[in-house]
CSV table of C-alpha atoms in Angstrom, one decimal:
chain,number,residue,atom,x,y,z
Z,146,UNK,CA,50.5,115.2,-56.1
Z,147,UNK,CA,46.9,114.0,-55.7
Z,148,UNK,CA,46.2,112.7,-51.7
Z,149,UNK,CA,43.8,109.7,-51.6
Z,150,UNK,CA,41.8,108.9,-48.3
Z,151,UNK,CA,40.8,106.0,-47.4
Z,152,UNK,CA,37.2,105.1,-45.5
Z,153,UNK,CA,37.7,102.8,-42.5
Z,154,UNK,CA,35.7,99.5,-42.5
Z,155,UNK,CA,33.9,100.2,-39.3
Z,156,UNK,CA,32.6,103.4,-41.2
Z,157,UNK,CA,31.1,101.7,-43.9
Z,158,UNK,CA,29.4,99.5,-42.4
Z,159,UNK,CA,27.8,102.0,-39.8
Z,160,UNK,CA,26.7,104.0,-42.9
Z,161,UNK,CA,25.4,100.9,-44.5
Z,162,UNK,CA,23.3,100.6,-41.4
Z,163,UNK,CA,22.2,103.7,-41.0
Z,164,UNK,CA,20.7,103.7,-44.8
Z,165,UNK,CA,18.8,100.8,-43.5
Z,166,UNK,CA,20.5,97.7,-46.0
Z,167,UNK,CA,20.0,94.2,-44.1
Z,168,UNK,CA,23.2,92.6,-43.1
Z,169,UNK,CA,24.2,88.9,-44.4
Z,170,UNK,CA,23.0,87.7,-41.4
Z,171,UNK,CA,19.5,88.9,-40.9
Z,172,UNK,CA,18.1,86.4,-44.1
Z,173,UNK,CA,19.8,83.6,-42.3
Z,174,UNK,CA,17.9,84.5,-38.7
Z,175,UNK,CA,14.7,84.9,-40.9
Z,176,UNK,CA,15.5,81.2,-42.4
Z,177,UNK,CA,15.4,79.7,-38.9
Z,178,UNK,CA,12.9,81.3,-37.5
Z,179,UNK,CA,10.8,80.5,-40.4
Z,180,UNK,CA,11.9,76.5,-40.0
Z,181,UNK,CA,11.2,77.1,-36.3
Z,182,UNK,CA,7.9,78.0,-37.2
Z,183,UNK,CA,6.9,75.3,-39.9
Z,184,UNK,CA,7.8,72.7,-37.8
Z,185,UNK,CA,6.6,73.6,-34.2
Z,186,UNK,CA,3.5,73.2,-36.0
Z,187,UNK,CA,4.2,70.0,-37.0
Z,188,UNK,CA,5.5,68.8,-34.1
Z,189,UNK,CA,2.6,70.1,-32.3
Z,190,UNK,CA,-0.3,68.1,-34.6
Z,191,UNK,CA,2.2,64.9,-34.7
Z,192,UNK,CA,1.7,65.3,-30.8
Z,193,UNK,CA,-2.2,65.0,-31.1
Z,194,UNK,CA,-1.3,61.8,-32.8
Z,195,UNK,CA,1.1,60.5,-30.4
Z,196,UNK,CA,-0.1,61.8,-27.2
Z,197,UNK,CA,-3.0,58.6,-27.1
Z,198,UNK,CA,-0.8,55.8,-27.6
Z,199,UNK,CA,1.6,57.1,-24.9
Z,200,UNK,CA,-1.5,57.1,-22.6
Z,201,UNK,CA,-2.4,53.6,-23.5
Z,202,UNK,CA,1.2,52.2,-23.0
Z,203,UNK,CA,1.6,54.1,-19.7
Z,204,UNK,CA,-1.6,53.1,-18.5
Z,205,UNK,CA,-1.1,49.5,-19.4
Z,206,UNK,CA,2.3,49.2,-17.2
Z,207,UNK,CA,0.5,50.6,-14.3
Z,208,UNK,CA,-0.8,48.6,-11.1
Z,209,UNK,CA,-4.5,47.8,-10.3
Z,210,UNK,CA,-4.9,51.1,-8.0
Z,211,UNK,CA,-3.2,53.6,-10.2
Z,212,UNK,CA,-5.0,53.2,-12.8
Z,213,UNK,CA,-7.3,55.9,-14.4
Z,214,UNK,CA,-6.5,57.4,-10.8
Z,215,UNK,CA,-5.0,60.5,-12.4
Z,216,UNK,CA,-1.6,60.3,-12.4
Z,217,UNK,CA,-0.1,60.4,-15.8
Z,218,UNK,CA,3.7,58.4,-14.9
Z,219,UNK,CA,3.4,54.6,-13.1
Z,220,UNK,CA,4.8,54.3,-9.9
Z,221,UNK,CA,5.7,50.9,-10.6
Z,222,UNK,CA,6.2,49.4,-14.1
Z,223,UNK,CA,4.1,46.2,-14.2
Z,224,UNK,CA,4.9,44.6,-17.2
Z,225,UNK,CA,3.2,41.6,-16.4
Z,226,UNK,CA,0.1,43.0,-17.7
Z,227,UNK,CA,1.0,41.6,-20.7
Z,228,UNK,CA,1.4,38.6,-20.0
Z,229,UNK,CA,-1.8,38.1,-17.9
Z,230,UNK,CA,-3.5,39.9,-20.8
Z,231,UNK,CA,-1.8,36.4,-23.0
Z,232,UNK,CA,-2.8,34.1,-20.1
Z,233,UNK,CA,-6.9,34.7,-20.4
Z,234,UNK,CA,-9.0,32.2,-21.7
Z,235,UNK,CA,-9.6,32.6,-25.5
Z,236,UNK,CA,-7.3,35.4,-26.1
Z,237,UNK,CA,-4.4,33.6,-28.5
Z,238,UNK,CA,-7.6,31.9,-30.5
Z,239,UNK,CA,-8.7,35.4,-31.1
Z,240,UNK,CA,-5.2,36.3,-32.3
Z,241,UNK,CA,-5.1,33.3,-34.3
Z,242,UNK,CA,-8.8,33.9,-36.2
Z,243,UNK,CA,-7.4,37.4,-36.6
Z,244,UNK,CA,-4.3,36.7,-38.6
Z,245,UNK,CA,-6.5,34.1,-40.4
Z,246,UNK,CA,-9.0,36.2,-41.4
Z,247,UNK,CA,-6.9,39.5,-42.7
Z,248,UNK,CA,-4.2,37.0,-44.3
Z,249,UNK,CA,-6.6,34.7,-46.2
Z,250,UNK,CA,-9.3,37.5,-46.9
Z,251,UNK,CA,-5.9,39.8,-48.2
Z,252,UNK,CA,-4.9,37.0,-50.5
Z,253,UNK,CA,-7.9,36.2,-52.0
Z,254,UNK,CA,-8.9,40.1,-52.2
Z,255,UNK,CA,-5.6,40.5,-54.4
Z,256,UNK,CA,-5.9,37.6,-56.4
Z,257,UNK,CA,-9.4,38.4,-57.1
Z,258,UNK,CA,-9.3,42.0,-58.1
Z,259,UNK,CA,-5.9,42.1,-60.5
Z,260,UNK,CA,-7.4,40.2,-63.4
Z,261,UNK,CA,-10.8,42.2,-62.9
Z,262,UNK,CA,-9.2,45.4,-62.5
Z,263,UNK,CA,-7.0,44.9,-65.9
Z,264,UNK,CA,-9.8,43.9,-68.1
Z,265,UNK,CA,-11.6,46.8,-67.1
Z,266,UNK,CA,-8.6,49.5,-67.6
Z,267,UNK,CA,-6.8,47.9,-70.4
Z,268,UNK,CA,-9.7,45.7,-72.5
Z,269,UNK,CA,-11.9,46.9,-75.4
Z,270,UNK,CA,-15.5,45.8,-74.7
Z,271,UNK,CA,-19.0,46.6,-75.6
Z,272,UNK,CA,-21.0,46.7,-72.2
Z,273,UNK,CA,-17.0,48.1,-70.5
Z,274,UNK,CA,-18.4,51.5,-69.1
Z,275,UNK,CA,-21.9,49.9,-67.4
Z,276,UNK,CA,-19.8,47.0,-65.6
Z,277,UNK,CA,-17.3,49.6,-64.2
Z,278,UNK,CA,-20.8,51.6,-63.1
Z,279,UNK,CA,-21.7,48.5,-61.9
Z,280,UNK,CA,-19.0,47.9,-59.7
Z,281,UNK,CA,-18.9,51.4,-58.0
Z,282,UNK,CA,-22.7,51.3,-57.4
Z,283,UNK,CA,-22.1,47.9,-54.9
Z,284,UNK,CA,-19.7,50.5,-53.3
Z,285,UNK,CA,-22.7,52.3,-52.4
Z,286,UNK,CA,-24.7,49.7,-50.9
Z,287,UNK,CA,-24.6,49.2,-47.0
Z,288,UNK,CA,-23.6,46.1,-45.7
Z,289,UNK,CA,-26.1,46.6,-43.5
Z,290,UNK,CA,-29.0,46.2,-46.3
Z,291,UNK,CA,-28.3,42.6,-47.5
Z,292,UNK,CA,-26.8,41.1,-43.9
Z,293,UNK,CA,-30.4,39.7,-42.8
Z,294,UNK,CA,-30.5,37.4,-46.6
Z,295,UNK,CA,-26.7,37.0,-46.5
Z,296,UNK,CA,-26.9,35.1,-42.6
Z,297,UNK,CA,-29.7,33.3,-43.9
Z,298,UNK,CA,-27.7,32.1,-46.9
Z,299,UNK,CA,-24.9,31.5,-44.5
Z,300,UNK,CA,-26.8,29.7,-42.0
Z,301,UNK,CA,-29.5,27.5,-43.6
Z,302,UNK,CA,-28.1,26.7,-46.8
Z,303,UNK,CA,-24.2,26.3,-45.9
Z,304,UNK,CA,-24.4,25.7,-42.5
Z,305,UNK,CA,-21.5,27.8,-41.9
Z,306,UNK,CA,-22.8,29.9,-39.0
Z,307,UNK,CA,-20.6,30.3,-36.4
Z,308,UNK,CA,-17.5,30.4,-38.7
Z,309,UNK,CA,-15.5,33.1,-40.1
Z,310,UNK,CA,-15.7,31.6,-43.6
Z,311,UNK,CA,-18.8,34.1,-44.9
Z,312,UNK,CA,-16.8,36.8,-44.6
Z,313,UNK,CA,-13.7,35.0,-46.2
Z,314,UNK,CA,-15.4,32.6,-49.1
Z,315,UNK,CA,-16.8,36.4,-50.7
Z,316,UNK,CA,-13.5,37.9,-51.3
Z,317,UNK,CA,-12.9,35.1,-53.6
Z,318,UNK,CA,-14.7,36.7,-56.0
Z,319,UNK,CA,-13.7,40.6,-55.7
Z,320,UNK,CA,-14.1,43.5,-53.7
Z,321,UNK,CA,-15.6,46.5,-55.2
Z,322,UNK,CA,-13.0,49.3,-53.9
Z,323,UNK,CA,-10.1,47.2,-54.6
Z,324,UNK,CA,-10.6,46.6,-58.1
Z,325,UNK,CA,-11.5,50.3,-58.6
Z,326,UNK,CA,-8.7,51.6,-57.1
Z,327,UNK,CA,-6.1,49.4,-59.2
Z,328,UNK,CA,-7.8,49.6,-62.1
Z,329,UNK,CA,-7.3,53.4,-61.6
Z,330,UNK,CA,-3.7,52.5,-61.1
Z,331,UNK,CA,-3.1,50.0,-63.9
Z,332,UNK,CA,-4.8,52.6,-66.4
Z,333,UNK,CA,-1.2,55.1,-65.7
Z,334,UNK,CA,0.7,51.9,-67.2
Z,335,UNK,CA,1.6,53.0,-70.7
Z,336,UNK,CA,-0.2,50.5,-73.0
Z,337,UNK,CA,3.2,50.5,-75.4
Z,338,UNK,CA,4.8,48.4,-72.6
Z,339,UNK,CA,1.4,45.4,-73.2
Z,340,UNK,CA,1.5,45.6,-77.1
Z,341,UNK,CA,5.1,44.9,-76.7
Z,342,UNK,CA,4.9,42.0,-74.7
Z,343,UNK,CA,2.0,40.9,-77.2
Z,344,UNK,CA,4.1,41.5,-79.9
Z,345,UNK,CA,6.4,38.8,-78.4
Z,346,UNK,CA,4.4,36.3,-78.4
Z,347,UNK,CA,2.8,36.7,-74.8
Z,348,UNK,CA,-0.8,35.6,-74.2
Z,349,UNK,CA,-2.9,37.9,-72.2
Z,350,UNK,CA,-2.4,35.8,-68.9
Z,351,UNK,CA,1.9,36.1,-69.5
Z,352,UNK,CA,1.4,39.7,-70.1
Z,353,UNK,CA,-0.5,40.1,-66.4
Z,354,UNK,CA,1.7,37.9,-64.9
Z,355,UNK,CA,4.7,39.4,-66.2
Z,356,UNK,CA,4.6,42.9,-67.8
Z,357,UNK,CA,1.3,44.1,-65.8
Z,358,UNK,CA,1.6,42.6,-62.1
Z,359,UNK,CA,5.6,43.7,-61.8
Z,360,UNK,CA,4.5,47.5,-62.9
Z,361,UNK,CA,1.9,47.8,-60.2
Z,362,UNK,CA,3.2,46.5,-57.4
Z,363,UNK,CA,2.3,49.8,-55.8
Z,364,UNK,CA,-1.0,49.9,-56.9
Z,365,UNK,CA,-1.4,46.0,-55.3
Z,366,UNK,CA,0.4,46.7,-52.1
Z,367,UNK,CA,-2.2,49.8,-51.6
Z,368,UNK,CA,-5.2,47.3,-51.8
Z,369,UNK,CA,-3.1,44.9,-50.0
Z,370,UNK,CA,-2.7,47.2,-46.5
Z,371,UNK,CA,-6.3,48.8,-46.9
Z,372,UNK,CA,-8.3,45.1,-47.6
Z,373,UNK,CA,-5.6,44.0,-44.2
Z,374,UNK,CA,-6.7,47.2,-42.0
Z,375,UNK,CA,-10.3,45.7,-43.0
Z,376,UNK,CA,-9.9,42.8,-41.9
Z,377,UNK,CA,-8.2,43.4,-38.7
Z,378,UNK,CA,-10.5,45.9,-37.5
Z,379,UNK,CA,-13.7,44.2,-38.8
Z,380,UNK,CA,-16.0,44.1,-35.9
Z,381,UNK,CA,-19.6,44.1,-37.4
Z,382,UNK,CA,-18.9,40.9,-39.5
Z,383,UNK,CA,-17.5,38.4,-36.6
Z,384,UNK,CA,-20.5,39.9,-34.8
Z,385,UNK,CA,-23.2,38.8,-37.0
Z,386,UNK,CA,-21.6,35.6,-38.3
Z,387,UNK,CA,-19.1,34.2,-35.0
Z,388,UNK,CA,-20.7,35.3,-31.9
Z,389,UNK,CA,-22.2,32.2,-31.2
Z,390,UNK,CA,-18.8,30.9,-31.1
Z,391,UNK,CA,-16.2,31.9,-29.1
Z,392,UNK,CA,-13.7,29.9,-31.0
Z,393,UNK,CA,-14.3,32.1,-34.0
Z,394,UNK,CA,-14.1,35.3,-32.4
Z,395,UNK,CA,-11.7,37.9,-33.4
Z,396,UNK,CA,-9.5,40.2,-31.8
Z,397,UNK,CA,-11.9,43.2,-32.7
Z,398,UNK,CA,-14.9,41.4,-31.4
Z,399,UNK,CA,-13.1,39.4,-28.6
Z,400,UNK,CA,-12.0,42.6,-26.8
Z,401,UNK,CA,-15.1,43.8,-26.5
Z,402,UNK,CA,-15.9,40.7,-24.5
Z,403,UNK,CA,-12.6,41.5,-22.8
Z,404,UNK,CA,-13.6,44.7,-21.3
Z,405,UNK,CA,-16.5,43.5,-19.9
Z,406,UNK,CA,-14.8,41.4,-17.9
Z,407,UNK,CA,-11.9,43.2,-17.0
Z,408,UNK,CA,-14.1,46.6,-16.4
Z,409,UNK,CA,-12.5,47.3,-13.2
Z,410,UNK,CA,-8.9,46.7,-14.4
Z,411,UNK,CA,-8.0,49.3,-16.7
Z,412,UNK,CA,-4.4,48.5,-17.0
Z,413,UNK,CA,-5.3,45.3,-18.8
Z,414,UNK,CA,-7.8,46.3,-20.9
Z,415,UNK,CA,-5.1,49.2,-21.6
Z,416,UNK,CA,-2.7,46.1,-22.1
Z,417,UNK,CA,-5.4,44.5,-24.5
Z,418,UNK,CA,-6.0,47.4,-26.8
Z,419,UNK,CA,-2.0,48.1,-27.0
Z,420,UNK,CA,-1.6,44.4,-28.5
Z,421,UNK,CA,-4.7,44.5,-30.5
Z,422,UNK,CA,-3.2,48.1,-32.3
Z,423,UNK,CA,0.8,46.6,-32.3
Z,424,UNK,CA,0.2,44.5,-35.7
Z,425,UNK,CA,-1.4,47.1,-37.5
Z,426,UNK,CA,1.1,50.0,-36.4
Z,427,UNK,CA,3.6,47.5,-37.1
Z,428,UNK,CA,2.7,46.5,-40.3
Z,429,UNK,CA,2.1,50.2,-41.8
Z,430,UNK,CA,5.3,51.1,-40.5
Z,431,UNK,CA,7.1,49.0,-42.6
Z,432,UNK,CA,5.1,49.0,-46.2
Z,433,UNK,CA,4.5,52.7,-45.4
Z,434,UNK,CA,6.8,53.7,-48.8
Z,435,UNK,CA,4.9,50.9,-51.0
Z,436,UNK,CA,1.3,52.2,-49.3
Z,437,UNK,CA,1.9,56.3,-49.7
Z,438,UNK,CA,3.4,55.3,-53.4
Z,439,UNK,CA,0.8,53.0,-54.4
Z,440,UNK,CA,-1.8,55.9,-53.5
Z,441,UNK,CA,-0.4,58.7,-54.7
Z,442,UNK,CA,0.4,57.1,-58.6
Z,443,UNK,CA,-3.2,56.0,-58.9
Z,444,UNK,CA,-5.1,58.2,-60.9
Z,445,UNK,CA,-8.6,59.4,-61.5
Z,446,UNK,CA,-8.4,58.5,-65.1
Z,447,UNK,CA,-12.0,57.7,-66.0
């Protein structure tokens, strides 16, 4: 009769250690420490990010005294900042021009640029190539070069100095890195999907409307937030065309005029700034999904 012994458990696994083979456990440590890793990084460059807003707010809630005095935490939350910062002279008309001028310049950016934008990426023309060159070289002009001529324009033949409308009226008739960044969009839209609609009867203004416009919404909510930004942030434009009247000033410009007055009291101009940022924070926050979609689908189809 043949005797068979068996190896205890406990002895295999100290000889698998001792020939040095990792345990089902140590991949697993490696794992999280590798995710620890990854993401303290990111945590730490979204803190950058963060860290100056959270300044701004605290700042803003703070009293008169505390202020820029050092201390990072308010003794005393003052949240009537806000409402003082509501109460000064001027300061909802500046709010007001603001919406006015992104909304209305937004719109008529939009409307403007689609039917360009298509008959450059989907039309067969002779002279195609030298107005798409055409449009990119006005890219590279400064706005600084033609503002003396444009005012002048403005001013003595308009007589619309002091308004807001030169820097609306022109997006009527398209903006130069809006229609090349949809028309880099709309050339990814497979041209079956136009020929079909043509086949069907559709004119070219039924196939925009209909086939085109629904496909790129992406692509037109991109040039949406980016001509909006523009137009909320604008500063050099109400400066050159509104500063002669206060009525016309925008939040950009306005708050410069803010500061200077509040100087001393840096818990409202904190306040300011913090309501000046809110809509466009707000407003990328929410079409953040159409804005990172829209710009990652367009192409650099030539």
């Amino acid at each position: 009769m043949t005797t068979t012994t068996l190896r205890p458990a406990a002895s295999a696994d100290a000889t698998a250690g001792a020939t040095g083979d990792d345990g089902p456990g140590r991949p697993r440590r490696k794992e999280i420490l590798n995710w620890i890793a990854v993401h303290s990084i990111a945590i730490a460059v979204a803190l950058l990010f963060i860290l100056p807003f959270v300044f701004v707010f605290l700042t803003s809630v703070m009293a008169d005294d505390q202020a820029m005095s050092g201390d990072l935490w308010p003794d005393s939350w003052h949240w009537e900042n806000y409402r003082t910062v509501f109460e000064t002279d001027g300061f909802l008309d500046w709010w007001r021009n603001s919406i006015f001028y992104a909304v209305v310049g937004t719109l008529f950016t939009v409307c403007s640029a689609i039917p360009v934008a298509y008959a450059l990426a989907k039309f067969r023309f002779r002279g195609r190539r030298t107005a798409m060159i055409l449009v990119i070289s006005t890219m590279m002009l400064p706005p600084q070069v033609i503002v003396i001529p444009m005012y002048l324009v403005w001013a003595q033949q308009f007589h619309l100095s002091g308004t807001l409308w030169p820097l609306i009226i022109p997006m009527a008739f398209g903006d130069a890195y809006s229609i090349f960044l949809l028309r880099q969009f709309l050339l990814t839209i497979p041209k079956e999907y136009i020929e079909s609609a043509k086949v069907d009867g559709c004119g070219e203004l039924r196939t925009l409307l209909k086939i085109v416009v629904p496909m790129a919404k992406p692509g037109i909510a991109a040039i949406a937030l980016f001509q909006f930004f523009y137009c909320w942030n604008d500063y050099f434009g109400p400066q050159i065309y509104a500063a002669q009247n206060p009525a016309s000033w925008t939040l950009s410009y306005g708050l410069e005029s803010f500061k200077s007055a509040h100087s001393v009291n840096w818990n409202l101009t904190m306040a300011a700034t913090l309501l000046v940022m809110a809509p466009v924070c707000i407003v990328f926050f929410f079409a953040q999904k159409a804005f990172v979609e829209g710009v990652t689908l367009t192409g650099v189809k030539g």
